[in-house]
Amino acid sequence: RNFYRRYDLHVHIPEGAIPKDGPSAGVAIATAMVSALTATPVRRDVAMTGEITLRGKVLPVGGLSEKIVAAQRAGIKTVIVPKKNSKDIKELPERAKHGVEIRLVSSQDEVLRIALKKNAWKEKRMDTQHPTYASS
């Protein structure tokens, strides 16, 4: 109940670390934080991309073709993608999507329901009324 009184979060992503371009790791970082704070594991067969707002909305990103092909090559079974990128997904050649289930989402709550191991999220759910996790 006193989640925000008990935890102080700081995320630091230094310039010289893993190459990155833009905010497309937002949903992955948020999912990793929820996983760590609730001791709920993230499925190993899931990859995700998407910018996240302070209210938990998932925004579109670029470079989807490359990201989906990389996930496919890594043996990922499910890729979570912003719903606003659905046009980009439709334009991908079938071979780029072969063997990968693409899940379109519009909120971080949807991401968590897909990415976190089943039943664990329902049992350990944090206060979703806080703006960071609201799905408005």
Tab-separated table of C-alpha atoms in Angstrom:
chain	number	residue	atom	x	y	z
A	1	ARG	CA	0.000	0.000	0.000
A	2	ASN	CA	2.766	2.467	0.797
A	3	PHE	CA	4.624	1.619	-2.380
A	4	TYR	CA	5.866	5.143	-3.055
A	5	ARG	CA	6.962	5.625	0.554
A	6	ARG	CA	8.890	2.354	0.649
A	7	TYR	CA	10.690	2.578	-2.691
A	8	ASP	CA	12.843	5.221	-4.291
A	9	LEU	CA	13.553	4.499	-7.940
A	10	HIS	CA	16.360	5.903	-10.027
A	11	VAL	CA	17.009	4.787	-13.590
A	12	HIS	CA	20.278	5.886	-15.135
A	13	ILE	CA	21.146	5.051	-18.735
A	14	PRO	CA	24.593	6.504	-19.462
A	15	GLU	CA	25.505	7.847	-22.894
A	16	GLY	CA	28.286	5.350	-23.583
A	17	ALA	CA	26.295	2.255	-22.637
A	18	ILE	CA	24.315	0.062	-25.031
A	19	PRO	CA	23.578	1.951	-28.256
A	20	LYS	CA	20.102	3.436	-28.239
A	21	ASP	CA	18.144	5.847	-30.358
A	22	GLY	CA	14.966	7.414	-29.087
A	23	PRO	CA	12.524	6.400	-26.354
A	24	SER	CA	11.545	2.953	-27.662
A	25	ALA	CA	12.805	1.120	-24.559
A	26	GLY	CA	10.256	2.842	-22.294
A	27	VAL	CA	7.864	-0.101	-21.966
A	28	ALA	CA	10.761	-2.528	-21.458
A	29	ILE	CA	12.253	-0.390	-18.682
A	30	ALA	CA	8.859	0.058	-16.990
A	31	THR	CA	8.203	-3.687	-17.230
A	32	ALA	CA	11.624	-4.487	-15.761
A	33	MET	CA	10.970	-2.111	-12.866
A	34	VAL	CA	7.562	-3.638	-12.088
A	35	SER	CA	9.089	-7.107	-12.343
A	36	ALA	CA	11.882	-6.235	-9.917
A	37	LEU	CA	9.657	-4.444	-7.417
A	38	THR	CA	6.983	-7.150	-7.339
A	39	ALA	CA	9.297	-10.169	-7.699
A	40	THR	CA	7.246	-11.185	-10.744
A	41	PRO	CA	9.347	-12.683	-13.553
A	42	VAL	CA	9.129	-11.479	-17.144
A	43	ARG	CA	8.512	-14.210	-19.713
A	44	ARG	CA	11.727	-15.164	-21.515
A	45	ASP	CA	10.004	-15.582	-24.884
A	46	VAL	CA	8.743	-11.979	-25.064
A	47	ALA	CA	10.331	-8.862	-26.554
A	48	MET	CA	8.799	-5.403	-26.451
A	49	THR	CA	9.195	-1.919	-27.818
A	50	GLY	CA	7.325	1.317	-27.255
A	51	GLU	CA	7.563	4.747	-25.750
A	52	ILE	CA	5.550	5.216	-22.557
A	53	THR	CA	3.869	8.373	-21.259
A	54	LEU	CA	3.627	9.368	-17.602
A	55	ARG	CA	0.031	8.094	-17.681
A	56	GLY	CA	0.992	4.665	-19.051
A	57	LYS	CA	-0.026	5.136	-22.688
A	58	VAL	CA	2.176	3.313	-25.196
A	59	LEU	CA	3.284	5.467	-28.123
A	60	PRO	CA	4.578	4.423	-31.573
A	61	VAL	CA	8.258	3.885	-32.352
A	62	GLY	CA	10.468	3.569	-35.408
A	63	GLY	CA	12.617	0.738	-36.729
A	64	LEU	CA	10.001	-1.965	-36.229
A	65	SER	CA	11.129	-4.120	-39.115
A	66	GLU	CA	14.651	-4.423	-37.716
A	67	LYS	CA	13.368	-5.044	-34.189
A	68	ILE	CA	10.995	-7.815	-35.241
A	69	VAL	CA	13.632	-9.513	-37.397
A	70	ALA	CA	16.108	-9.347	-34.476
A	71	ALA	CA	13.499	-10.863	-32.134
A	72	GLN	CA	12.753	-13.595	-34.671
A	73	ARG	CA	16.467	-14.455	-34.971
A	74	ALA	CA	16.785	-14.561	-31.169
A	75	GLY	CA	13.999	-17.141	-30.932
A	76	ILE	CA	11.460	-14.763	-29.394
A	77	LYS	CA	7.884	-16.028	-29.744
A	78	THR	CA	5.918	-12.864	-28.846
A	79	VAL	CA	6.720	-9.242	-29.680
A	80	ILE	CA	4.769	-6.468	-27.962
A	81	VAL	CA	4.335	-3.442	-30.238
A	82	PRO	CA	2.430	-0.150	-29.887
A	83	LYS	CA	-1.062	-0.349	-31.397
A	84	LYS	CA	-0.344	2.923	-33.204
A	85	ASN	CA	2.297	1.022	-35.216
A	86	SER	CA	-0.301	-1.379	-36.676
A	87	LYS	CA	0.066	0.157	-40.150
A	88	ASP	CA	3.823	-0.545	-40.034
A	89	ILE	CA	3.164	-4.161	-39.035
A	90	LYS	CA	0.767	-4.663	-41.960
A	91	GLU	CA	3.451	-3.416	-44.355
A	92	LEU	CA	6.029	-5.971	-43.163
A	93	PRO	CA	6.650	-8.936	-45.459
A	94	GLU	CA	5.213	-12.212	-44.141
A	95	ARG	CA	8.676	-13.778	-43.842
A	96	ALA	CA	9.638	-11.037	-41.368
A	97	LYS	CA	6.709	-12.029	-39.135
A	98	HIS	CA	6.968	-15.812	-39.555
A	99	GLY	CA	6.940	-17.658	-36.238
A	100	VAL	CA	6.424	-14.489	-34.189
A	101	GLU	CA	3.147	-13.473	-32.560
A	102	ILE	CA	2.817	-9.686	-32.677
A	103	ARG	CA	0.683	-8.238	-29.872
A	104	LEU	CA	-0.551	-4.676	-30.316
A	105	VAL	CA	-0.993	-2.653	-27.109
A	106	SER	CA	-2.031	0.840	-26.134
A	107	SER	CA	-1.264	0.829	-22.388
A	108	GLN	CA	1.459	-0.324	-20.009
A	109	ASP	CA	-1.128	-2.437	-18.166
A	110	GLU	CA	-1.638	-4.429	-21.379
A	111	VAL	CA	2.138	-4.854	-21.676
A	112	LEU	CA	2.343	-6.196	-18.120
A	113	ARG	CA	-0.517	-8.654	-18.666
A	114	ILE	CA	1.332	-10.111	-21.658
A	115	ALA	CA	4.959	-9.861	-20.508
A	116	LEU	CA	4.782	-10.942	-16.878
A	117	LYS	CA	4.341	-14.600	-16.016
A	118	LYS	CA	0.668	-15.574	-15.766
A	119	ASN	CA	-1.225	-15.132	-12.480
A	120	ALA	CA	1.760	-13.524	-10.785
A	121	TRP	CA	0.743	-10.010	-11.899
A	122	LYS	CA	-2.842	-10.375	-10.615
A	123	GLU	CA	-1.653	-11.555	-7.216
A	124	LYS	CA	1.044	-8.927	-6.730
A	125	ARG	CA	-0.508	-5.961	-8.497
A	126	MET	CA	0.606	-2.570	-7.253
A	127	ASP	CA	-1.567	0.483	-6.716
A	128	THR	CA	-2.765	1.105	-10.267
A	129	GLN	CA	-4.568	4.307	-9.332
A	130	HIS	CA	-1.256	6.151	-9.337
A	131	PRO	CA	-0.838	8.090	-12.624
A	132	THR	CA	2.290	6.165	-13.606
A	133	TYR	CA	0.329	2.933	-13.916
A	134	ALA	CA	-3.109	4.204	-14.886
A	135	SER	CA	-4.260	3.109	-18.319
A	136	SER	CA	-6.102	6.301	-19.244
